[in-house]
Amino acid sequence: MTLHSHRLTDRDNPIADDGDEVRFCSACAFSAASMRAGYDKAALRDLHVLVEHVGPYRAGEHVFRAHDPFRAIFAVRGGTVKTVSVDADGNEQVLGFYIPGEVVGLNAIYPERYPCDAIALENSYFCRFSFPAISALATRMPGLQQQLFKLISKELGMATRLAGDHGAEERMAAFLIDLAERYATQGFPVRRLHLAMSRNEIAAHLRLAPETVSRILGRFRETGLIALDVREVELRAPDQLHALARNVLGR
Amino acid sequence: MTLHSHRLTDRDNPIADDGDEVRFCSACAFSAASMRAGYDKAALRDLHVLVEHVGPYRAGEHVFRAHDPFRAIFAVRGGTVKTVSVDADGNEQVLGFYIPGEVVGLNAIYPERYPCDAIALENSYFCRFSFPAISALATRMPGLQQQLFKLISKELGMATRLAGDHGAEERMAAFLIDLAERYATQGFPVRRLHLAMSRNEIAAHLRLAPETVSRILGRFRETGLIALDVREVELRAPDQLHALARNVLGR
DNA sequence: AGCTTTCCTTGATCCAGATCAACCTAACTG
DNA sequence: CAGTTAGGTTGATCTGGATCAAGGAAAGCT
């Protein structure tokens, strides 16, 4: 196995340590939207005034907890978070994994409480946006409003795909492709990815047993679809993976 | 079997034939929000000018189709719709069922195309809202913006519950309880419900085989949880059903 | 009315993936 | 650095729900 990719560290990370105040959140979903919509510096400043940098959270620390009153959404600036819902019997369901540039907490708008825990998988940093404040601002910035709609709707699409009926291999392939593509949009290499989450967590996300996750990854490795060194993955045959994931991803 | 409930017809339906222009959409998610927020008649008029009544659609007719460009969302005024996504192999997944007062099409915001078909299950009527128009209006009506956020977020919650890992009985119980509660908020009897959808459609929603749906309903009947006459259901032991559904619904 | 079709139910068998079990590996601890 | 623990892999067995198969009701059509 030739795969000894040194994983991307905070040092390499194109997002985590951008110290410039104005460009600080350039990777963040909101400023990107604002820029696209052609807002002036003043509008951007409103956003920046509103934002609150939080972190670092260490691996295992809660960003928010289920049943906490909903006050803010969090844009991941660096690191990785999972959202988890634990039912009465203690079964853990991982609702999602969030990487830099993505936004956590949108599922709390309707219930007005967080319906899940958000837990850092590694050292993580966030931009915290008071939700009342950002939605008030959205009233004056149609582009921001639109962006918020899109973010929630996108999340809805993800949840829907996850709800689909599909074989374990299909779901696993879709998981890898989706994650790789999301990293790619954030400027990471397309065919390489580091899994910040354990097999257990992947399993709890895809409603599989951890053994099944392990076996399927093993099979993918043996059939040359991927190279694998525990948590380092290289997509060797993205097209075949895509073909497997086709029915899940809907393209 | 003592269950010969004459089902609610259009005539009985508290929503379908409310002819008064101003109160017309009183059941609809948007005017309700506007009222709550204390908007004046003028704001309500803006909403009413914007709305377009469409229908009837007969059972089996498309309200919109997958891949159509996204232009509008639809509030159900009367009848029932399902949203369905058909994958490359022809497998049908029912994403949701929508009853009067609910809104269809919100999952199209992000992709900017409808990601599914919407098909009437019976004679159905809608209020059609141009999405650009309603979001422009939302800019001037924070309460409406908030309502839109909530609607999408609520939908997200539904999709998430559907994505959960749960036994067939739990999911079936949750389906019945959820549907009954949704009807209840629209002024229908709490313990009675008419299933507008076939066993096949329930199965395609809950990722079960239709045979399993049939068997589980049969079991619920035999254990006295429900009374059942094909599509007429009476919840005989809502508490026990709730207990079964607990882990799915999260309460 | 009969005929057709679609939907629903019930029984028998099968299988994808869960569970149980054993062991391996790497990282953390004192 | 031995000892401990958490995470990962791999094999053997079990099972919930799918699939296959065969009839029964309703509902629409001629």
Coordinates of C-alpha atoms (C1' of nucleotides) in Angstrom, one line a residue:
Chain A
M1 CA 0.0 0.0 0.0
T2 CA 1.6 3.2 -1.2
L3 CA -0.7 5.4 0.7
H4 CA 1.1 7.4 3.3
S5 CA -0.4 10.8 2.6
H6 CA 0.7 13.1 5.3
R7 CA -2.8 14.4 6.1
L8 CA -3.6 18.0 5.8
T9 CA -2.8 19.8 9.0
D10 CA -3.9 23.1 10.3
R11 CA -0.8 24.5 8.7
D12 CA -1.7 23.3 5.2
N13 CA -5.3 24.0 5.6
P14 CA -6.3 26.8 3.1
I15 CA -9.0 28.0 5.4
A16 CA -8.1 27.7 9.1
D17 CA -5.5 30.3 9.6
D18 CA -6.3 33.2 7.4
G19 CA -5.7 36.0 9.8
D20 CA -6.8 39.0 7.8
E21 CA -10.0 40.5 9.3
V22 CA -11.8 41.3 6.1
R23 CA -10.9 38.1 4.3
F24 CA -11.2 36.1 7.4
C25 CA -14.5 34.4 6.5
S26 CA -13.8 34.4 2.8
A27 CA -14.5 30.6 2.8
C28 CA -17.6 31.0 4.7
A29 CA -20.9 30.4 3.1
F30 CA -22.2 33.9 3.9
S31 CA -19.6 36.3 2.7
A32 CA -19.3 34.2 -0.4
A33 CA -23.0 34.9 -1.1
S34 CA -22.6 38.5 -0.3
M35 CA -19.7 38.9 -2.7
R36 CA -21.6 37.1 -5.4
A37 CA -24.6 39.3 -4.9
G38 CA -22.3 42.3 -5.4
Y39 CA -22.7 43.9 -1.9
D40 CA -20.5 46.7 -1.0
K41 CA -18.1 46.8 1.9
A42 CA -20.7 48.3 4.3
A43 CA -22.9 45.3 3.9
L44 CA -20.0 43.0 4.4
R45 CA -19.1 44.9 7.5
D46 CA -22.5 44.3 8.9
L47 CA -21.9 40.7 8.5
H48 CA -18.5 40.9 10.1
V49 CA -19.8 42.9 13.0
L50 CA -22.5 40.3 13.5
V51 CA -20.1 37.4 13.5
E52 CA -18.5 36.0 16.6
H53 CA -15.4 33.8 16.3
V54 CA -15.6 30.8 18.7
G55 CA -13.3 27.9 19.3
P56 CA -11.1 26.0 19.5
Y57 CA -13.3 23.1 20.5
R58 CA -11.3 20.0 21.1
A59 CA -12.3 16.6 19.8
G60 CA -15.3 15.4 21.7
E61 CA -16.4 18.8 22.9
H62 CA -20.0 20.0 22.3
V63 CA -20.6 23.0 20.2
F64 CA -24.3 22.9 21.2
R65 CA -26.5 20.3 22.8
A66 CA -29.9 18.8 22.0
H67 CA -32.7 20.7 23.7
D68 CA -30.7 23.8 24.2
P69 CA -32.7 26.8 23.0
F70 CA -31.8 27.8 19.5
R71 CA -29.9 31.1 19.3
A72 CA -27.3 30.8 16.7
I73 CA -26.0 28.9 13.7
F74 CA -22.3 28.0 13.3
A75 CA -20.2 28.2 10.1
V76 CA -17.3 25.9 10.3
R77 CA -14.1 27.8 9.9
G78 CA -11.7 24.9 10.6
G79 CA -12.0 21.4 11.7
T80 CA -15.0 19.0 11.5
V81 CA -18.2 18.5 13.5
K82 CA -20.8 15.8 13.6
T83 CA -24.4 16.3 14.6
V84 CA -25.8 13.4 16.5
S85 CA -29.2 12.6 17.8
V86 CA -29.4 10.0 20.6
D87 CA -32.8 8.4 21.2
A88 CA -34.3 7.1 24.4
D89 CA -32.7 3.7 24.0
G90 CA -29.3 5.3 23.6
N91 CA -29.0 4.6 19.9
E92 CA -26.9 7.2 18.2
Q93 CA -27.8 8.5 14.8
V94 CA -25.2 10.8 13.1
L95 CA -27.2 13.3 11.1
G96 CA -24.3 14.9 9.4
F97 CA -20.7 15.8 9.2
Y98 CA -19.7 19.4 8.6
I99 CA -16.4 20.6 7.2
P100 CA -15.0 24.1 6.7
G101 CA -17.3 26.4 4.8
E102 CA -20.5 24.5 5.9
V103 CA -23.1 25.6 8.4
V104 CA -24.4 23.8 11.4
G105 CA -27.6 24.3 13.3
L106 CA -30.2 25.1 10.6
N107 CA -32.3 22.2 11.7
A108 CA -33.0 24.0 14.9
I109 CA -35.0 26.8 13.3
Y110 CA -38.4 25.1 13.3
P111 CA -38.3 23.4 16.7
E112 CA -36.5 26.5 18.2
R113 CA -34.3 24.1 20.1
Y114 CA -31.4 22.2 18.7
P115 CA -32.7 18.8 17.9
C116 CA -29.3 17.2 18.1
D117 CA -25.8 17.5 19.7
A118 CA -23.0 19.1 17.7
I119 CA -19.7 17.6 18.6
A120 CA -16.2 18.5 17.3
L121 CA -14.3 15.5 15.8
E122 CA -11.0 17.4 15.9
N123 CA -9.8 20.8 16.9
S124 CA -12.4 23.1 15.4
Y125 CA -13.3 26.7 15.0
F126 CA -16.5 28.4 14.0
C127 CA -18.1 31.7 13.1
R128 CA -21.1 32.0 15.3
F129 CA -24.1 34.0 13.9
S130 CA -26.9 35.0 16.2
F131 CA -29.9 33.8 14.3
P132 CA -32.2 36.7 15.1
A133 CA -29.5 39.0 14.1
I134 CA -28.6 37.3 10.8
S135 CA -32.2 37.0 9.8
A136 CA -32.8 40.6 10.6
L137 CA -29.9 41.5 8.4
A138 CA -31.2 39.1 5.7
T139 CA -34.3 41.4 5.6
R140 CA -32.1 44.2 4.3
M141 CA -29.9 41.9 2.2
P142 CA -32.0 39.8 -0.2
G143 CA -28.9 37.9 -1.3
L144 CA -28.2 36.8 2.3
Q145 CA -31.8 35.8 2.7
Q146 CA -31.5 33.8 -0.5
Q147 CA -28.4 32.2 0.8
L148 CA -30.1 31.2 4.0
F149 CA -32.9 29.6 2.1
K150 CA -30.5 27.8 -0.1
L151 CA -28.4 26.5 2.8
I152 CA -31.5 25.0 4.6
S153 CA -32.8 23.6 1.3
K154 CA -29.5 22.0 0.6
E155 CA -29.4 20.4 4.0
L156 CA -32.9 19.1 3.2
G157 CA -31.6 17.6 0.1
M158 CA -28.8 15.8 2.0
A159 CA -31.3 14.5 4.6
T160 CA -33.5 13.2 1.8
R161 CA -30.7 11.4 0.1
L162 CA -29.8 9.8 3.4
A163 CA -33.4 8.7 3.9
G164 CA -33.3 6.9 0.6
D165 CA -33.6 3.1 0.3
H166 CA -30.2 1.8 -1.0
G167 CA -27.8 -0.9 -0.6
A168 CA -24.9 -0.6 1.9
E169 CA -22.3 -0.3 -0.9
E170 CA -24.2 2.3 -2.7
R171 CA -24.6 4.4 0.4
M172 CA -20.9 4.0 1.3
A173 CA -19.8 5.0 -2.2
A174 CA -22.2 8.0 -2.1
F175 CA -20.7 9.0 1.2
L176 CA -17.2 9.0 -0.1
I177 CA -18.0 10.8 -3.3
D178 CA -20.1 13.4 -1.5
L179 CA -17.4 14.1 1.1
A180 CA -14.7 14.3 -1.5
E181 CA -16.7 16.7 -3.6
R182 CA -17.5 18.9 -0.6
Y183 CA -13.8 19.0 0.3
A184 CA -13.0 19.8 -3.3
T185 CA -15.3 22.9 -3.3
Q186 CA -13.3 24.1 -0.4
G187 CA -10.0 23.8 -2.3
F188 CA -8.8 20.4 -1.1
P189 CA -7.5 17.8 -3.5
V190 CA -10.3 16.0 -5.3
R191 CA -9.1 12.4 -5.1
R192 CA -7.6 12.5 -1.6
L193 CA -9.4 12.6 1.6
H194 CA -8.9 12.3 5.3
L195 CA -11.8 10.8 7.3
A196 CA -12.1 12.8 10.5
M197 CA -14.7 10.3 11.7
S198 CA -14.4 6.8 13.0
R199 CA -15.9 3.7 11.4
N200 CA -18.5 3.8 14.2
E201 CA -19.5 7.3 13.3
I202 CA -19.7 6.5 9.6
A203 CA -21.8 3.5 10.5
A204 CA -24.1 5.5 12.7
H205 CA -24.5 8.0 9.8
L206 CA -25.3 5.4 7.1
R207 CA -27.4 3.2 9.4
L208 CA -24.9 0.3 9.0
A209 CA -23.0 -1.7 11.5
P210 CA -19.4 -0.6 11.9
E211 CA -18.3 -4.1 10.8
T212 CA -20.2 -3.6 7.5
V213 CA -18.5 -0.2 6.9
S214 CA -15.1 -1.9 7.5
R215 CA -16.0 -4.8 5.2
I216 CA -17.2 -2.6 2.4
L217 CA -14.2 -0.3 2.6
G218 CA -12.1 -3.5 2.5
R219 CA -13.9 -4.6 -0.6
F220 CA -13.5 -1.3 -2.3
R221 CA -9.8 -1.5 -1.6
E222 CA -9.5 -5.0 -2.9
T223 CA -11.4 -4.1 -6.1
G224 CA -9.1 -1.1 -6.6
L225 CA -11.8 1.5 -6.2
I226 CA -9.9 3.2 -3.5
A227 CA -6.6 3.1 -1.7
L228 CA -7.0 3.0 2.0
D229 CA -4.8 3.4 5.1
V230 CA -7.3 3.4 7.9
R231 CA -8.5 7.0 7.7
E232 CA -6.6 8.1 4.6
V233 CA -8.5 7.5 1.4
E234 CA -7.6 7.9 -2.2
L235 CA -10.3 7.6 -4.8
R236 CA -8.7 5.4 -7.4
A237 CA -11.7 4.9 -9.6
P238 CA -14.0 7.9 -9.0
D239 CA -16.1 7.1 -12.0
Q240 CA -16.9 3.6 -10.8
L241 CA -17.7 5.0 -7.3
H242 CA -19.9 7.5 -9.0
A243 CA -21.6 4.8 -10.9
L244 CA -22.3 2.9 -7.6
A245 CA -23.5 6.1 -5.9
R246 CA -25.6 7.2 -8.8
N247 CA -28.9 6.1 -7.4
V248 CA -28.2 7.7 -4.1
L249 CA -26.9 11.0 -5.3
G250 CA -29.4 11.2 -8.1
R251 CA -26.8 12.0 -10.8
Chain B
M1 CA -65.3 -4.5 12.4
T2 CA -67.3 -1.5 13.5
L3 CA -65.3 0.9 11.4
H4 CA -67.5 2.3 8.6
S5 CA -66.5 5.9 9.0
H6 CA -67.9 7.8 6.0
R7 CA -64.7 9.5 5.0
L8 CA -64.5 13.3 5.0
T9 CA -65.6 14.5 1.6
D10 CA -64.9 17.8 0.0
R11 CA -68.3 18.9 1.4
D12 CA -67.2 18.2 5.0
N13 CA -63.7 19.4 4.6
P14 CA -63.2 22.5 6.7
I15 CA -60.7 23.9 4.3
A16 CA -61.5 23.0 0.7
D17 CA -64.5 25.2 0.0
D18 CA -64.1 28.4 1.8
G19 CA -65.1 30.8 -0.8
D20 CA -64.5 34.2 0.8
E21 CA -61.6 36.0 -0.8
V22 CA -60.0 37.3 2.3
R23 CA -60.4 34.3 4.4
F24 CA -59.7 32.0 1.5
C25 CA -56.3 30.9 2.6
S26 CA -56.9 31.1 6.3
A27 CA -55.7 27.6 6.7
C28 CA -52.6 28.2 4.6
A29 CA -49.3 28.4 6.3
F30 CA -48.5 31.9 5.1
S31 CA -51.6 33.9 6.1
A32 CA -51.5 32.2 9.4
A33 CA -48.0 33.4 9.9
S34 CA -48.9 36.9 8.8
M35 CA -51.9 37.1 11.2
R36 CA -49.8 35.8 14.1
A37 CA -47.2 38.5 13.4
G38 CA -49.9 41.1 13.5
Y39 CA -49.7 42.3 9.9
D40 CA -52.3 44.7 8.7
K41 CA -54.8 44.1 5.9
A42 CA -52.4 45.7 3.4
A43 CA -49.7 43.1 4.0
L44 CA -52.2 40.4 3.8
R45 CA -53.4 41.8 0.5
D46 CA -49.9 41.7 -0.9
L47 CA -49.9 38.0 -0.1
H48 CA -53.3 37.5 -1.7
V49 CA -52.3 39.4 -4.8
L50 CA -49.3 37.2 -5.1
V51 CA -51.1 34.0 -4.8
E52 CA -52.5 32.1 -7.7
H53 CA -55.1 29.4 -7.2
V54 CA -54.5 26.3 -9.2
G55 CA -56.4 23.1 -9.6
P56 CA -58.2 20.8 -9.5
Y57 CA -55.6 18.2 -10.2
R58 CA -57.1 14.8 -10.5
A59 CA -55.6 11.7 -8.8
G60 CA -52.4 10.8 -10.6
E61 CA -51.8 14.3 -12.2
H62 CA -48.5 16.0 -11.8
V63 CA -48.3 19.3 -10.0
F64 CA -44.7 19.6 -11.0
R65 CA -42.1 17.3 -12.4
A66 CA -38.5 16.4 -11.5
H67 CA -36.0 18.5 -13.3
D68 CA -38.5 21.3 -14.1
P69 CA -37.0 24.7 -13.3
F70 CA -38.0 25.8 -9.9
R71 CA -40.4 28.8 -10.0
A72 CA -43.0 28.3 -7.3
I73 CA -44.0 26.6 -4.1
F74 CA -47.5 25.2 -3.6
A75 CA -49.6 25.3 -0.5
V76 CA -52.1 22.5 -0.4
R77 CA -55.6 24.0 -0.2
G78 CA -57.5 20.7 -0.5
G79 CA -56.6 17.1 -1.3
T80 CA -53.4 15.3 -0.9
V81 CA -50.1 15.2 -2.8
K82 CA -47.1 13.0 -2.7
T83 CA -43.6 13.9 -3.8
V84 CA -41.7 11.1 -5.5
S85 CA -38.2 10.6 -6.7
V86 CA -37.6 7.9 -9.2
D87 CA -34.0 6.7 -9.6
A88 CA -32.2 5.4 -12.7
D89 CA -33.4 1.8 -12.0
G90 CA -37.0 2.9 -11.7
N91 CA -37.2 2.5 -7.9
E92 CA -39.7 4.9 -6.5
Q93 CA -39.0 6.7 -3.3
V94 CA -41.9 8.7 -1.8
L95 CA -40.3 11.7 -0.1
G96 CA -43.5 13.0 1.6
F97 CA -47.2 13.3 1.7
Y98 CA -48.8 16.7 2.0
I99 CA -52.2 17.6 3.3
P100 CA -54.1 20.8 3.4
G101 CA -52.2 23.6 5.0
E102 CA -48.8 22.2 4.1
V103 CA -46.4 23.5 1.5
V104 CA -44.7 21.5 -1.3
G105 CA -41.7 22.4 -3.4
L106 CA -39.3 23.8 -0.8
N107 CA -36.7 21.2 -1.5
A108 CA -36.3 22.8 -5.0
I109 CA -34.8 26.0 -3.7
Y110 CA -31.2 24.9 -3.6
P111 CA -31.0 22.8 -6.7
E112 CA -33.1 25.5 -8.5
R113 CA -35.0 22.6 -10.1
Y114 CA -37.6 20.3 -8.6
P115 CA -35.7 17.3 -7.4
C116 CA -38.9 15.1 -7.4
D117 CA -42.3 14.8 -9.0
A118 CA -45.3 16.1 -7.1
I119 CA -48.4 14.0 -7.8
A120 CA -52.0 14.4 -6.6
L121 CA -53.4 11.4 -4.8
E122 CA -56.9 12.7 -5.1
N123 CA -58.7 15.8 -6.4
S124 CA -56.4 18.5 -5.1
Y125 CA -56.2 22.3 -5.1
F126 CA -53.3 24.6 -4.4
C127 CA -52.2 28.1 -3.8
R128 CA -49.3 28.7 -6.1
F129 CA -46.7 31.2 -4.9
S130 CA -44.0 32.4 -7.3
F131 CA -40.9 31.9 -5.3
P132 CA -39.1 35.1 -6.4
A133 CA -42.2 37.1 -5.6
I134 CA -42.8 35.6 -2.2
S135 CA -39.2 35.9 -1.2
A136 CA -39.1 39.5 -2.3
L137 CA -42.2 40.1 -0.2
A138 CA -40.5 38.3 2.7
T139 CA -37.8 41.0 2.5
R140 CA -40.5 43.5 3.6
M141 CA -42.3 41.1 5.9
P142 CA -39.9 39.6 8.5
G143 CA -42.7 37.4 9.8
L144 CA -43.1 35.9 6.4
Q145 CA -39.3 35.4 6.0
Q146 CA -39.4 33.6 9.4
Q147 CA -42.3 31.5 8.3
L148 CA -40.4 30.4 5.2
F149 CA -37.3 29.5 7.3
K150 CA -39.5 27.5 9.6
L151 CA -41.3 25.7 6.9
I152 CA -38.0 24.5 5.3
S153 CA -36.5 23.7 8.6
K154 CA -39.6 21.7 9.6
E155 CA -39.3 19.8 6.3
L156 CA -35.7 19.1 7.2
G157 CA -36.8 17.7 10.5
M158 CA -39.2 15.3 8.7
A159 CA -36.6 14.1 6.3
T160 CA -34.2 13.5 9.2
R161 CA -36.7 11.4 11.1
L162 CA -37.3 9.4 7.9
A163 CA -33.6 8.9 7.5
G164 CA -33.4 7.3 11.0
D165 CA -32.6 3.7 11.7
H166 CA -35.7 2.1 13.2
G167 CA -37.6 -1.1 13.0
A168 CA -40.5 -1.4 10.6
E169 CA -43.2 -1.3 13.3
E170 CA -41.7 1.8 14.8
R171 CA -41.6 3.6 11.5
M172 CA -45.2 2.5 10.7
A173 CA -46.4 3.7 14.1
A174 CA -44.6 7.0 13.7
F175 CA -46.2 7.4 10.3
L176 CA -49.7 7.0 11.6
I177 CA -49.1 9.2 14.7
D178 CA -47.5 12.0 12.6
L179 CA -50.2 11.9 10.0
A180 CA -53.0 12.0 12.6
E181 CA -51.3 14.9 14.4
R182 CA -50.9 16.8 11.1
Y183 CA -54.6 16.3 10.3
A184 CA -55.5 17.3 13.8
T185 CA -53.7 20.7 13.5
Q186 CA -55.9 21.2 10.4
G187 CA -59.1 20.7 12.4
F188 CA -59.8 17.0 11.6
P189 CA -60.7 14.5 14.2
V190 CA -57.6 13.3 16.2
R191 CA -58.2 9.6 16.3
R192 CA -59.7 9.1 12.9
L193 CA -57.9 9.2 9.7
H194 CA -58.3 8.4 6.0
L195 CA -55.2 7.2 4.2
A196 CA -55.2 8.9 0.8
M197 CA -52.3 6.8 -0.3
S198 CA -52.0 3.1 -1.2
R199 CA -50.0 0.5 0.7
N200 CA -47.5 0.7 -2.0
E201 CA -47.0 4.4 -1.5
I202 CA -46.7 4.0 2.2
A203 CA -44.1 1.3 1.6
A204 CA -42.2 3.5 -0.8
H205 CA -42.2 6.2 1.8
L206 CA -41.0 4.1 4.7
R207 CA -38.6 2.0 2.6
L208 CA -40.6 -1.2 3.3
A209 CA -42.2 -3.7 1.1
P210 CA -45.9 -3.3 0.6
E211 CA -46.4 -6.8 2.1
T212 CA -44.7 -5.6 5.3
V213 CA -46.9 -2.6 5.5
S214 CA -49.9 -4.8 5.2
R215 CA -48.7 -7.2 7.7
I216 CA -47.8 -4.6 10.3
L217 CA -51.2 -2.9 9.9
G218 CA -52.8 -6.3 10.4
R219 CA -50.7 -6.9 13.5
F220 CA -51.7 -3.4 14.9
R221 CA -55.3 -4.3 14.2
E222 CA -55.0 -7.7 15.9
T223 CA -53.3 -6.2 19.0
G224 CA -56.1 -3.6 19.2
L225 CA -53.8 -0.6 18.5
I226 CA -55.9 0.5 15.6
A227 CA -59.2 -0.3 13.9
L228 CA -58.7 -0.7 10.2
D229 CA -60.9 -0.9 7.2
V230 CA -58.6 -0.8 4.3
R231 CA -57.9 3.0 4.2
E232 CA -59.9 4.0 7.2
V233 CA -58.0 4.0 10.4
E234 CA -59.0 4.7 13.9
L235 CA -56.2 5.0 16.5
R236 CA -57.5 2.9 19.3
A237 CA -54.5 3.1 21.6
P238 CA -52.7 6.3 20.6
D239 CA -50.5 6.1 23.7
Q240 CA -49.1 2.7 22.8
L241 CA -48.6 3.8 19.2
H242 CA -46.8 6.9 20.6
A243 CA -44.6 4.7 22.7
L244 CA -43.7 2.6 19.7
A245 CA -43.0 5.7 17.7
R246 CA -41.1 7.4 20.4
N247 CA -37.6 6.8 19.1
V248 CA -38.6 7.8 15.6
L249 CA -40.4 11.1 16.5
G250 CA -38.0 12.0 19.3
R251 CA -40.7 12.6 21.9
Chain C
dA1 C1' -74.4 -7.6 -15.2
dG2 C1' -69.6 -9.6 -16.2
dC3 C1' -64.7 -8.4 -17.1
dT4 C1' -60.3 -6.2 -16.0
dT5 C1' -57.3 -4.1 -13.3
dT6 C1' -55.5 -2.4 -9.3
dC7 C1' -55.0 -2.9 -4.6
dC8 C1' -54.7 -5.6 -0.6
dT9 C1' -53.7 -9.7 2.3
dT10 C1' -51.5 -13.9 3.7
dG11 C1' -48.1 -17.7 3.5
dA12 C1' -43.4 -19.7 2.3
dT13 C1' -38.7 -18.9 1.4
dC14 C1' -34.5 -16.2 1.0
dC15 C1' -30.8 -12.9 1.8
dA16 C1' -28.3 -8.4 3.0
dG17 C1' -26.7 -6.9 6.7
dA18 C1' -26.8 -7.3 11.9
dT19 C1' -24.9 -9.5 15.7
dC20 C1' -21.7 -12.3 18.1
dA21 C1' -16.9 -13.4 18.7
dA22 C1' -12.0 -13.2 18.2
dC23 C1' -8.1 -10.9 17.3
dC24 C1' -5.1 -7.1 15.7
dT25 C1' -3.2 -2.4 15.8
dA26 C1' -2.2 2.1 17.3
dA27 C1' -2.5 5.6 20.6
dC28 C1' -2.5 7.1 25.4
dT29 C1' -1.2 6.3 30.4
dG30 C1' 1.4 6.1 34.3
Chain D
dC1 C1' 7.9 0.8 28.1
dA2 C1' 4.5 -2.6 29.6
dG3 C1' -0.3 -2.0 30.3
dT4 C1' -4.6 -0.4 29.0
dT5 C1' -8.1 1.1 26.0
dA6 C1' -10.3 2.5 21.8
dG7 C1' -10.7 1.6 17.2
dG8 C1' -10.4 -1.5 13.3
dT9 C1' -10.5 -5.9 10.8
dT10 C1' -12.2 -10.5 9.8
dG11 C1' -14.9 -14.7 10.3
dA12 C1' -19.3 -17.3 11.7
dT13 C1' -24.0 -17.2 12.6
dC14 C1' -28.6 -15.2 12.9
dT15 C1' -32.7 -12.5 11.7
dG16 C1' -35.9 -8.7 10.1
dG17 C1' -37.8 -7.7 6.4
dA18 C1' -37.5 -8.6 1.2
dT19 C1' -39.0 -11.4 -2.3
dC20 C1' -41.7 -14.9 -4.4
dA21 C1' -46.2 -16.9 -4.9
dA22 C1' -51.2 -17.2 -4.7
dG23 C1' -55.6 -15.7 -3.8
dG24 C1' -59.2 -12.3 -2.3
dA25 C1' -61.7 -7.8 -2.4
dA26 C1' -62.9 -3.3 -4.5
dA27 C1' -63.3 -0.2 -8.2
dG28 C1' -63.6 1.1 -13.1
dC29 C1' -65.1 -0.2 -17.8
dT30 C1' -68.2 -2.2 -21.6

